[in-house]
mmCIF file of C-alpha atoms and ligand atoms in Angstrom:
data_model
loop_
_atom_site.group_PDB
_atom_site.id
_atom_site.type_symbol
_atom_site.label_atom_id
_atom_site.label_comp_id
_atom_site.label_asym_id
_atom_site.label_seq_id
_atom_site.Cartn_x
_atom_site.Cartn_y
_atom_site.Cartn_z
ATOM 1 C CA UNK R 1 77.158 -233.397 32.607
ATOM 2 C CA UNK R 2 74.016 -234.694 31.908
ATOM 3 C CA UNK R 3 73.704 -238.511 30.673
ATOM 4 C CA UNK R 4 71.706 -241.220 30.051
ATOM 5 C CA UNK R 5 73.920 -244.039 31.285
ATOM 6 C CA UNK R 6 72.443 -246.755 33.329
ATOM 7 C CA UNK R 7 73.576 -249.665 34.746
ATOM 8 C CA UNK R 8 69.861 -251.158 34.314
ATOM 9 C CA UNK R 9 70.780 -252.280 31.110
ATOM 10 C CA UNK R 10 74.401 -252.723 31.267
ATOM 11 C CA UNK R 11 77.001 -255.515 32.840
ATOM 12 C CA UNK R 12 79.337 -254.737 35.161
ATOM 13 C CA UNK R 13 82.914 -256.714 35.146
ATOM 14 C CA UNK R 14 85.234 -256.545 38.531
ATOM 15 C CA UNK R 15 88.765 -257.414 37.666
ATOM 16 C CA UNK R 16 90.926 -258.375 40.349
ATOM 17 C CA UNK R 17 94.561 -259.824 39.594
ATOM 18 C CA UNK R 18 95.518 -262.218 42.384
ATOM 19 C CA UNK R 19 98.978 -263.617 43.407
ATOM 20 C CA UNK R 20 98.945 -265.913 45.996
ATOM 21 C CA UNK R 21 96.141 -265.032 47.841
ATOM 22 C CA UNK R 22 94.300 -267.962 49.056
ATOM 23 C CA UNK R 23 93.423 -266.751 52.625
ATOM 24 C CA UNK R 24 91.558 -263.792 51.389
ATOM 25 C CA UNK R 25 89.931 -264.343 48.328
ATOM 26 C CA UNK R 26 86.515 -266.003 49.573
ATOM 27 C CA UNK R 27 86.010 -262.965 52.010
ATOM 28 C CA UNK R 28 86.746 -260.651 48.837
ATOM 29 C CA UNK R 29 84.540 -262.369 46.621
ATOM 30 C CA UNK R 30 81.877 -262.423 49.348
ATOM 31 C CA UNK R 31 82.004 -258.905 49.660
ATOM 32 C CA UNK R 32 82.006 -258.036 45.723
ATOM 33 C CA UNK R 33 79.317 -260.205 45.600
ATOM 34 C CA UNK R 34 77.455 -258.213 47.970
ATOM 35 C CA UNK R 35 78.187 -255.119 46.433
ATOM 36 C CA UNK R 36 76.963 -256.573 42.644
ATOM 37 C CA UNK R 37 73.681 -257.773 44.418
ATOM 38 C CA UNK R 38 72.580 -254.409 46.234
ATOM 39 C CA UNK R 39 73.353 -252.643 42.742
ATOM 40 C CA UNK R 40 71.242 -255.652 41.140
ATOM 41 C CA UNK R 41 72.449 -255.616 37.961
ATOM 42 C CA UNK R 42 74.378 -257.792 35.710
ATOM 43 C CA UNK R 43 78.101 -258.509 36.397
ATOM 44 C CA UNK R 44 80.861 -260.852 36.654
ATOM 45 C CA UNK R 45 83.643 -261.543 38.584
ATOM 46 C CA UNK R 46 87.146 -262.060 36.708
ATOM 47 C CA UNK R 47 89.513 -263.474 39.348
ATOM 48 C CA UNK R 48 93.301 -263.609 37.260
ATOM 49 C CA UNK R 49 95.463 -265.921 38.913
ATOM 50 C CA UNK R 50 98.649 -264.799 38.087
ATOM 51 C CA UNK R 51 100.760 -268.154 38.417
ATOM 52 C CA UNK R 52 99.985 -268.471 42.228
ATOM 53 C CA UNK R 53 102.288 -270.730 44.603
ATOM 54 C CA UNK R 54 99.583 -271.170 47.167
ATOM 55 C CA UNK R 55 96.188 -272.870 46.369
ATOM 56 C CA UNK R 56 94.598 -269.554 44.859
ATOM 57 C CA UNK R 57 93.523 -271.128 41.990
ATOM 58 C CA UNK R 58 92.118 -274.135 43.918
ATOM 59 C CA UNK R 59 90.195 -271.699 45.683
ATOM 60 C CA UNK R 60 89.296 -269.393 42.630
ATOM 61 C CA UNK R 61 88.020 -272.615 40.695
ATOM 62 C CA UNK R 62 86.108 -273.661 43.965
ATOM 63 C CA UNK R 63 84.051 -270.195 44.155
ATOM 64 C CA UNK R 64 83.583 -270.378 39.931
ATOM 65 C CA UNK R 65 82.053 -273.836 40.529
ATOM 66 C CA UNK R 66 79.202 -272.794 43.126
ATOM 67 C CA UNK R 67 79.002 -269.334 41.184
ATOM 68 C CA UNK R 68 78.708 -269.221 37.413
ATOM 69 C CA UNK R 69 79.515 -265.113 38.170
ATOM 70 C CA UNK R 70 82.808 -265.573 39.154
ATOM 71 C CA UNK R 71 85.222 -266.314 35.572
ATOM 72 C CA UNK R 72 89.036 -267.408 36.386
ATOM 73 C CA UNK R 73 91.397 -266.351 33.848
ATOM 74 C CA UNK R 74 95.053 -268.788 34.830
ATOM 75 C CA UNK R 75 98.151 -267.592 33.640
ATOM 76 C CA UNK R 76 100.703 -269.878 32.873
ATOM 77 C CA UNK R 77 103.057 -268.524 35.164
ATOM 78 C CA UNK R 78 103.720 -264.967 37.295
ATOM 79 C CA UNK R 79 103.531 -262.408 34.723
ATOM 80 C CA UNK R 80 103.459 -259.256 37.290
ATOM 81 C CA UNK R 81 100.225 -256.825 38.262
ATOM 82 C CA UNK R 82 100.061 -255.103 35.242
ATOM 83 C CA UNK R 83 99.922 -257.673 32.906
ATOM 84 C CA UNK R 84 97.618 -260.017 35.064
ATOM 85 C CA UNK R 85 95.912 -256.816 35.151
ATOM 86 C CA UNK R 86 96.228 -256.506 31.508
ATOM 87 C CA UNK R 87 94.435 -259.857 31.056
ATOM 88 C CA UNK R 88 91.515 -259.287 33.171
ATOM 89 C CA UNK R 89 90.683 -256.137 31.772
ATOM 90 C CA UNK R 90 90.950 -257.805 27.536
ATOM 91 C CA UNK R 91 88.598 -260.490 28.624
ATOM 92 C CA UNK R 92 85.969 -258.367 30.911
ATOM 93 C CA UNK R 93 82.935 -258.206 29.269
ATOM 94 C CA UNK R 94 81.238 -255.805 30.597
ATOM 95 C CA UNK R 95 80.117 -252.103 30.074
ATOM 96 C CA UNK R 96 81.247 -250.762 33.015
ATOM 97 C CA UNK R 97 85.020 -252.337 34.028
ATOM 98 C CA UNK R 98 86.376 -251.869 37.668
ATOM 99 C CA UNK R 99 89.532 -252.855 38.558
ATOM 100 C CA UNK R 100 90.364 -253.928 42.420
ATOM 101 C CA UNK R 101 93.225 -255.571 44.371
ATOM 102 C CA UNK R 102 91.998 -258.108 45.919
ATOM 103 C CA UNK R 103 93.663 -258.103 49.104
ATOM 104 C CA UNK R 104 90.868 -256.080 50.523
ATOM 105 C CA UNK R 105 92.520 -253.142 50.458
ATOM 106 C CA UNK R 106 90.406 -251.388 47.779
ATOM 107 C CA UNK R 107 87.216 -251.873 49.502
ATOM 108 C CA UNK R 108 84.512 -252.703 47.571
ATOM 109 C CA UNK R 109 82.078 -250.481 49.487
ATOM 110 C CA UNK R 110 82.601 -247.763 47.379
ATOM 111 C CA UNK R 111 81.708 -249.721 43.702
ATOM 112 C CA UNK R 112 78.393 -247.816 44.023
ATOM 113 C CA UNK R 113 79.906 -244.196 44.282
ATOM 114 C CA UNK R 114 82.096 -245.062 40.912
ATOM 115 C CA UNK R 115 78.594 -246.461 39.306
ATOM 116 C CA UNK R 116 76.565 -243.296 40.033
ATOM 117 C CA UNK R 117 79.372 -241.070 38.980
ATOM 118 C CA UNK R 118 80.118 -243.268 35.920
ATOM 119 C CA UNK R 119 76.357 -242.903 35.648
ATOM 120 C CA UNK R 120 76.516 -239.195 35.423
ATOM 121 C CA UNK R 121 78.766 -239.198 33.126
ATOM 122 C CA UNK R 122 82.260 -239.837 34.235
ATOM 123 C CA UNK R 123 84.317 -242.328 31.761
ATOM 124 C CA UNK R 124 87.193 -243.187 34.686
ATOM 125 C CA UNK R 125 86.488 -242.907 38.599
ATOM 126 C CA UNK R 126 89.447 -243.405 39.823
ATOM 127 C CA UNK R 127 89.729 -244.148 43.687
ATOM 128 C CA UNK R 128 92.025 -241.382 45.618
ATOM 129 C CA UNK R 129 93.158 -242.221 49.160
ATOM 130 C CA UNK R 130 93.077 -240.334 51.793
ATOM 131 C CA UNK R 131 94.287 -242.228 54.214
ATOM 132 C CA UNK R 132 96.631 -245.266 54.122
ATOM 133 C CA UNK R 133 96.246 -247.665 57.219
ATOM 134 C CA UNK R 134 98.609 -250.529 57.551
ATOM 135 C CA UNK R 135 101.581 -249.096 55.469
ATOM 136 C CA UNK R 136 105.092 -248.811 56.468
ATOM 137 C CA UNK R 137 105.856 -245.166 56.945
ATOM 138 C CA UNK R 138 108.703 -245.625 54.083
ATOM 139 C CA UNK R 139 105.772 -246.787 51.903
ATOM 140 C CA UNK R 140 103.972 -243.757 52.167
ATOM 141 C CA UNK R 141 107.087 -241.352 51.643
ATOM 142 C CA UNK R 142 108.520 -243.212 48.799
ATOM 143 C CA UNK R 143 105.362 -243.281 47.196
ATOM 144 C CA UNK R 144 104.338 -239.366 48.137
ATOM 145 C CA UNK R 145 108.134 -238.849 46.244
ATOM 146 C CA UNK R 146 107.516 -240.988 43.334
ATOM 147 C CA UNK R 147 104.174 -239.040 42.839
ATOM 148 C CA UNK R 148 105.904 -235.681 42.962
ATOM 149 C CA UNK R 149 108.311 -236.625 40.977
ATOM 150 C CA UNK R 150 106.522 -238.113 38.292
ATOM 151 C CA UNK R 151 103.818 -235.256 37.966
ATOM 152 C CA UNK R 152 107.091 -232.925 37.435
ATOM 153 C CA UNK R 153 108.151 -235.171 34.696
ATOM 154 C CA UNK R 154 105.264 -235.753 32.714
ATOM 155 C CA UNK R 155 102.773 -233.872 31.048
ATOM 156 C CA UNK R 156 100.168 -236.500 31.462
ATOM 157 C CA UNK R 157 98.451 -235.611 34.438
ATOM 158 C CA UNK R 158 98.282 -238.809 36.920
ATOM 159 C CA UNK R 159 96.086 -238.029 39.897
ATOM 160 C CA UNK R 160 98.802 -238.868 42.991
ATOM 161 C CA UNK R 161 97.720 -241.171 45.785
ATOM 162 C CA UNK R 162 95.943 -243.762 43.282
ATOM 163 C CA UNK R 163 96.217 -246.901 42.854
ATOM 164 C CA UNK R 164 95.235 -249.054 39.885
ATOM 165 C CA UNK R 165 91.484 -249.198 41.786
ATOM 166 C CA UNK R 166 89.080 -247.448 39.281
ATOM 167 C CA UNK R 167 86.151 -248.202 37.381
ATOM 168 C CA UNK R 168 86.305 -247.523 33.000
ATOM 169 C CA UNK R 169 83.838 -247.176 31.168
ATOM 170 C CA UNK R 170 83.814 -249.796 27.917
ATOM 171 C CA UNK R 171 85.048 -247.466 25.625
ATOM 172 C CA UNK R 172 88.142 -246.641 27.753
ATOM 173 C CA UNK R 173 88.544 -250.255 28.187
ATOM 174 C CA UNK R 174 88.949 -250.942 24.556
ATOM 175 C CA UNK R 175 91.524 -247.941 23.786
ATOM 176 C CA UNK R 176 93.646 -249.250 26.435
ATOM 177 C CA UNK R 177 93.355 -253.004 24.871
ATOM 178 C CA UNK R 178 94.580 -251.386 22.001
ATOM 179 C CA UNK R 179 98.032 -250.056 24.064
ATOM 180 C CA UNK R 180 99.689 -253.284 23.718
ATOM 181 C CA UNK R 181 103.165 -252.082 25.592
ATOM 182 C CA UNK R 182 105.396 -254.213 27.545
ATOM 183 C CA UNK R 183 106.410 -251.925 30.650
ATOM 184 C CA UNK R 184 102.718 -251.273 31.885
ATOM 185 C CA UNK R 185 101.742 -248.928 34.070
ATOM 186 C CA UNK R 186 98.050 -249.059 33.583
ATOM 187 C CA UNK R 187 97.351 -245.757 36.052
ATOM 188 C CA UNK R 188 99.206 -243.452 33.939
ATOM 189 C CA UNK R 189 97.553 -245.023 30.345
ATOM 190 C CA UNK R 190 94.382 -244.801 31.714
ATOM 191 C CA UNK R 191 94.928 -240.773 32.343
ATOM 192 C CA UNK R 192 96.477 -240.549 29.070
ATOM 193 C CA UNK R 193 93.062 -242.022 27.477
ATOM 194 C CA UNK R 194 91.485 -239.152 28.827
ATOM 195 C CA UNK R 195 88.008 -238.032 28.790
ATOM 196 C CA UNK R 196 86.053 -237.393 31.512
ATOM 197 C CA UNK R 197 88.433 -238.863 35.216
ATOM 198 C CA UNK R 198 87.067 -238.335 38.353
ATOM 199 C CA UNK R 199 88.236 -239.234 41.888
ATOM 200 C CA UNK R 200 86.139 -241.090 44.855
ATOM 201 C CA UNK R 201 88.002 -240.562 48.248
ATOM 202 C CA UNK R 202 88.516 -243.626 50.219
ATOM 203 C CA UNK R 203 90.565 -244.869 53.273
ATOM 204 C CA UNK R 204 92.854 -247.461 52.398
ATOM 205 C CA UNK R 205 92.774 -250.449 54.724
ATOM 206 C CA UNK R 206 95.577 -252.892 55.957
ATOM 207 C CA UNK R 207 95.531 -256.460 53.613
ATOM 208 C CA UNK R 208 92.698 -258.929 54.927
ATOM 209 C CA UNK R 209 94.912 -261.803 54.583
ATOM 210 C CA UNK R 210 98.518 -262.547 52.924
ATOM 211 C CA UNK R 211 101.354 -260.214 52.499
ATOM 212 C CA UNK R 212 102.482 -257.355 49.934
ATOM 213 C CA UNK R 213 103.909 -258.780 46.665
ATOM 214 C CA UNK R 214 105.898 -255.311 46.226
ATOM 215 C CA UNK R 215 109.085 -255.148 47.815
ATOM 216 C CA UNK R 216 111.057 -252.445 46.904
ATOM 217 C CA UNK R 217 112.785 -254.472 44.510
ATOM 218 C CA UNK R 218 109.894 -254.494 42.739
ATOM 219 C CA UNK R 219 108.736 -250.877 43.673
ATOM 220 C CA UNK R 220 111.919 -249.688 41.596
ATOM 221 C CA UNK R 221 111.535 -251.263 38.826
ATOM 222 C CA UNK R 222 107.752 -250.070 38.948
ATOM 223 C CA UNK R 223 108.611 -246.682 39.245
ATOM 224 C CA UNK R 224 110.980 -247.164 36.820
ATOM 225 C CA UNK R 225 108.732 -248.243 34.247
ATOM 226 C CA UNK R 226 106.737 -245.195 35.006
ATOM 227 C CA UNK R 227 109.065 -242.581 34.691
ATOM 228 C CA UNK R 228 110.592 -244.026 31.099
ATOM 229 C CA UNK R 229 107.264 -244.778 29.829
ATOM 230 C CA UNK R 230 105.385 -240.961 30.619
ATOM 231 C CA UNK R 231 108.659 -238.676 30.312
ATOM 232 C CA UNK R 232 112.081 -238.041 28.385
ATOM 233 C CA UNK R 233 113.229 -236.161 30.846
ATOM 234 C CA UNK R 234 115.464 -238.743 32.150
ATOM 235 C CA UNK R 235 117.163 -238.280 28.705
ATOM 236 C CA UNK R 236 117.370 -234.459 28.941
ATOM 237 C CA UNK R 237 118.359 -235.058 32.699
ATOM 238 C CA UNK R 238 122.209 -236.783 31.352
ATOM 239 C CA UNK R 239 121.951 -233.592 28.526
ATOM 240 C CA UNK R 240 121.698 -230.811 31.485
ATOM 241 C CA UNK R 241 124.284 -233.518 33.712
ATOM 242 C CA UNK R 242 126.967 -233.327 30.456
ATOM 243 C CA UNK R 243 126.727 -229.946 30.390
ATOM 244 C CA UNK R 244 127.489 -229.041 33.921
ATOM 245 C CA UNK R 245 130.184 -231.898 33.886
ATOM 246 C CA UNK R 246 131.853 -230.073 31.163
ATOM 247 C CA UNK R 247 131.262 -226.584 32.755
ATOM 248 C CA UNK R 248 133.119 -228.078 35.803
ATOM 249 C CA UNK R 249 136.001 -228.995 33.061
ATOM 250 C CA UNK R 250 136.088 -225.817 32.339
ATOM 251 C CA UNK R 251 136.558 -224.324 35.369
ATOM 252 C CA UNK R 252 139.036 -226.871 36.640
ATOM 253 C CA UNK R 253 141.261 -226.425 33.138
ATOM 254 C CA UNK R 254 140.866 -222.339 33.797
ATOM 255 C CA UNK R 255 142.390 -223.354 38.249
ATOM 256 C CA UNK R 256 145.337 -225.149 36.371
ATOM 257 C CA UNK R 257 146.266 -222.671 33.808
ATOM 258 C CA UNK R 258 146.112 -219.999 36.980
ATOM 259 C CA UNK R 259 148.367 -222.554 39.357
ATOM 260 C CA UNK R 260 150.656 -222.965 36.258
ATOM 261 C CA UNK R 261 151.395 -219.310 35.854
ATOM 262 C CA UNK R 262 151.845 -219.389 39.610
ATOM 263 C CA UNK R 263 153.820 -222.271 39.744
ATOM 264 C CA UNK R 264 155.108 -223.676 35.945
ATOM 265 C CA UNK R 265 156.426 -226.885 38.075
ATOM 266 C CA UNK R 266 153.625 -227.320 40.197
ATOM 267 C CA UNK R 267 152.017 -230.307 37.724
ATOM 268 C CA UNK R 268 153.877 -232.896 35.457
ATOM 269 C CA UNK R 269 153.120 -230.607 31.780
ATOM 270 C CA UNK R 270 150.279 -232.052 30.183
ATOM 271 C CA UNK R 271 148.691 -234.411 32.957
ATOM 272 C CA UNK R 272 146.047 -232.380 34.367
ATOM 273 C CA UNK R 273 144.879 -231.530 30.772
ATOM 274 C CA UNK R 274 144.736 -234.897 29.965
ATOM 275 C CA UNK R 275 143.552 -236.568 33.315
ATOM 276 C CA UNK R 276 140.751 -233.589 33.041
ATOM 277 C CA UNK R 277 139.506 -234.324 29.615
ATOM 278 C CA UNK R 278 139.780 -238.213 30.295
ATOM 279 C CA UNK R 279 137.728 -238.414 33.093
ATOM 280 C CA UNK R 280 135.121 -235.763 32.730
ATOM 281 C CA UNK R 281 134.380 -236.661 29.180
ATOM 282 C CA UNK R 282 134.779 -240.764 29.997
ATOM 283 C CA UNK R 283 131.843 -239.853 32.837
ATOM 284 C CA UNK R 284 129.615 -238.121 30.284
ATOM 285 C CA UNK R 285 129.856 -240.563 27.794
ATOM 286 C CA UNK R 286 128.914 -242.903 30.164
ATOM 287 C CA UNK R 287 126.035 -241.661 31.447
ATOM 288 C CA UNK R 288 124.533 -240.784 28.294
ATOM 289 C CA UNK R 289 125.022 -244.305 27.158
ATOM 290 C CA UNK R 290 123.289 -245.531 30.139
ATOM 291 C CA UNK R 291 120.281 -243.798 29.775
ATOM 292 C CA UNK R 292 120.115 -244.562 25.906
ATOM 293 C CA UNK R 293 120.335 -248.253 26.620
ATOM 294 C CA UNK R 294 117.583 -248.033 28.882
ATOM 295 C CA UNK R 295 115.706 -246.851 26.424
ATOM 296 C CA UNK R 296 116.935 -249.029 23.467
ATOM 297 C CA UNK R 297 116.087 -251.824 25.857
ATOM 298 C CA UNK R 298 112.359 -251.088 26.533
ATOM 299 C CA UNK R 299 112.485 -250.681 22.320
ATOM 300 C CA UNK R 300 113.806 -253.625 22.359
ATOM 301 C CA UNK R 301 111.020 -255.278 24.357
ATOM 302 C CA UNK R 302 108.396 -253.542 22.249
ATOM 303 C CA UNK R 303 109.836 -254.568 18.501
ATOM 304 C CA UNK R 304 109.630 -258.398 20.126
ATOM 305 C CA UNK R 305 105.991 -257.606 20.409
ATOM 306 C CA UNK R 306 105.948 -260.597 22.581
ATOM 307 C CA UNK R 307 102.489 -261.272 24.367
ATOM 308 C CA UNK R 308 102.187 -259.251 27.458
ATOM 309 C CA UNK R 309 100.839 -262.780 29.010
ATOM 310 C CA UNK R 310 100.051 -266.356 28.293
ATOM 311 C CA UNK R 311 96.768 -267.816 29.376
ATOM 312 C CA UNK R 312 96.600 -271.354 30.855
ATOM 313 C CA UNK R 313 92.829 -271.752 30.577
ATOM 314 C CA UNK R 314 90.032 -269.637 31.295
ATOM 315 C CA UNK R 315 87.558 -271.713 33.703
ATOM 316 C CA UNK R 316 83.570 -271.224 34.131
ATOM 317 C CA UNK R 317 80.554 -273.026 35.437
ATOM 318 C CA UNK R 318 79.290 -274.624 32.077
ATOM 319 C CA UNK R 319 75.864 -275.495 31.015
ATOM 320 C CA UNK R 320 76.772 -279.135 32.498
ATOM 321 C CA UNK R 321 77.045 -277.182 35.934
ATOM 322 C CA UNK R 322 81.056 -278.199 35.900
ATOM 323 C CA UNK R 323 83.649 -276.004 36.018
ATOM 324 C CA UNK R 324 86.248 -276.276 32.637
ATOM 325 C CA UNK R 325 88.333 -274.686 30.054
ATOM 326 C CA UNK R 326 86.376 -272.813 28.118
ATOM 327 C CA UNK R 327 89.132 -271.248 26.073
ATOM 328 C CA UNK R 328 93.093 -272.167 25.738
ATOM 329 C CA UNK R 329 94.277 -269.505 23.826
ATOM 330 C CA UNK R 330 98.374 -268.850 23.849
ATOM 331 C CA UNK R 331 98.398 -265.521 22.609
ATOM 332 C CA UNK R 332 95.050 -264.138 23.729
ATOM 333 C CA UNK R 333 95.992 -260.627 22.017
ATOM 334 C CA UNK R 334 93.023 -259.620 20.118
ATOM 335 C CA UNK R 335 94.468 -256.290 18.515
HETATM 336 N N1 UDP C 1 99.480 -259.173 42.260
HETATM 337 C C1 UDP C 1 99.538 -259.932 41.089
HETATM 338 N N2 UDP C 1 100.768 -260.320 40.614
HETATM 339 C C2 UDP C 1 101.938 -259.983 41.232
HETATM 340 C C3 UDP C 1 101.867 -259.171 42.407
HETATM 341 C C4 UDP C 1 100.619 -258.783 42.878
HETATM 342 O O1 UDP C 1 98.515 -260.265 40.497
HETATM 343 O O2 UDP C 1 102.997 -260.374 40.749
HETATM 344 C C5 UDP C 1 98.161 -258.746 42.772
HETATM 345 C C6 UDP C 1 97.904 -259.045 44.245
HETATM 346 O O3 UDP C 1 97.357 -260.320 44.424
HETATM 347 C C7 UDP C 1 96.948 -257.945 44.641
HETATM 348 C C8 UDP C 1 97.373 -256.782 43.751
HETATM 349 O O4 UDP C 1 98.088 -257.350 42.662
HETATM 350 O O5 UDP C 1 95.610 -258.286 44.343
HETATM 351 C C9 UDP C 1 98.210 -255.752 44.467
HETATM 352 O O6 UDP C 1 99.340 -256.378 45.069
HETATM 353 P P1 UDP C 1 99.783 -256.052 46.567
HETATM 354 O O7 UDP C 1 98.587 -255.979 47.445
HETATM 355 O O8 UDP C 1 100.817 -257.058 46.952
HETATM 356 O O9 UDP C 1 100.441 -254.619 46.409
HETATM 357 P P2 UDP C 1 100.357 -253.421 47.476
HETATM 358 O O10 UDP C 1 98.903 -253.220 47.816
HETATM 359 O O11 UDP C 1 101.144 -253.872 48.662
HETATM 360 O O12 UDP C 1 100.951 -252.253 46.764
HETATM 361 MG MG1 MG C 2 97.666 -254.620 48.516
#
């Protein structure tokens, strides 16, 4: 496609949420750094701390004082990936947006590959692994599974073995600002954008420093979020279960009437038909109430329209070369 994009004259933001990630965050700012440079044009650094225990602010606010690049959104407490996520991406301001981990594991070696095809054209390059060193073997089959699944599920087409590593172009950037919904799961709203999405293959690495903030506790109710947010089919899933439950009704009513004519004393009369219709019907009814109250509950969630986050202070080197809130803003929602 041809184009006439350039990063000459445009700004380039690097979001990167961080939770507790003290040990690695000079190395990954280093390296950003060194990636911004060799492109040479404009950019910033958004570091989100996303209500760290360890120092990582400390250290965030230390490398936005010697570096008026580097911005550090705080939230008021942990608010979770996505929506630390969320907040680095409203408050980017550039033309081109990446979005990193910065653990190291998205390296940011491969920012240039994203620019030039963002520069030809592409709206999202989205990072595809090939390779993922340093996970647990259960990592990489629960996510291969959750993939599978979810691209049967869905008729949004999310590219498997991706992360939330990928660079948007502005305009992407602002439809998703506009997607104000509680359960996040940024990968699959940036594919439902759509326009023009286009993969960079990489080799994931092993964390520089720290340790993975997704246990599977977490992993669940990530994959959850994904699932109820892209597809109903968890919905027609308890209509296909009910109507196999009842089928099995059926066929166990049709045994008894045969065992009765075989044997009229074989049950006490009228407990099988009852037992039957109380516990197969109980289990549907059940089920499908589940499921709705999921649903009703993430409604829930979304009617509250609560903020998605709460921002402590946003901190950059001012004129007077010291670092301090720029901006307290409570509800930083724009839209
Ligand atoms: N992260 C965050 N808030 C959280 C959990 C994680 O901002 O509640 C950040 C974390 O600092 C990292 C990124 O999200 O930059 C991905 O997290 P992690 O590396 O733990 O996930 P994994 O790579 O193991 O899937
Ligand atoms: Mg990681």
């Amino acid at each position: 496609m041809p184009s006439t994009r350039s990063l000459e004259h445009a700004k380039l933001s690097v979001v990167a949420p961080c939770y507790n990630e003290q040990a690695g965050l000079p190395e990954f700012v280093r390296e950003v750094k060194a990636v911004c440079v060799q492109l040479g044009c404009a950019y910033e650094i958004v570091l989100v701390n996303d209500g760290s225990r360890d120092d990582t602010l400390g250290v965030a606010l230390g490398l936005a004082f010697a570096d008026p690049t580097v911005r550090v959104v705080n939230l008021l407490r942990n608010f979770g990936h996505q929506a630390a996520a969320t907040a680095g991406l409203d408050l980017a301001t550039g033309d081109v947006v990446v979005l990193i981990d910065a653990d190291l594991q998205d390296p940011p070696g491969i920012i240039p590959q994203m620019i030039a095809k963002w520069e030809q054209g592409a709206d999202v390059v989205y990072a595809q692994r090939r390779t993922r060193d340093g996970e647990s073997a259960a990592k990489v089959l629960t996510a291969r599974l959750f993939y599978q699944l979810l691209k049967r599920m869905t008729k949004t087409d999310i590219p498997r073995d991706t992360g939330d590593f990928r660079l948007m172009d502005r305009r992407i950037v602002d439809v998703l600002r506009q997607m104000r919904e509680r359960h996040r799961f940024i990968r699959g709203m940036v594919s439902w954008v759509g326009g023009t999405q286009v993969p960079v293959v990489y080799d994931r690495k092993p964390r520089f420093a720290g340790e993975t903030k997704y246990p599977y506790r977490k992993m669940i109710s990530f994959a959850l979020d994904a699932f109820t947010s892209f597809s109903v089919v968890p919905l027609r899933l308890v209509t296909y279960l009910a109507l196999l439950i009842i089928l099995v009704a059926f066929v166990a009513s049709v045994t008894v009437f045969i065992v009765r004519l075989i044997n009229p004393d074989y049950f006490i009369p009228g407990f099988p038909a009852m037992m039957l219709t109380i516990i197969f019907f109980g289990g549907v009814q059940l089920l499908a109430l589940g499921v709705i109250g999921e649903y009703i509950g993430r409604m829930y969630e979304s009617v509250k329209s609560r903020p998605i986050y709460v921002v402590e202070g946003i901190y950059e080197s001012g004129k007077a070369g010291r670092v301090g809130v720029s901006e307290v803003a409570r509800t930083p929602e724009r839209t």
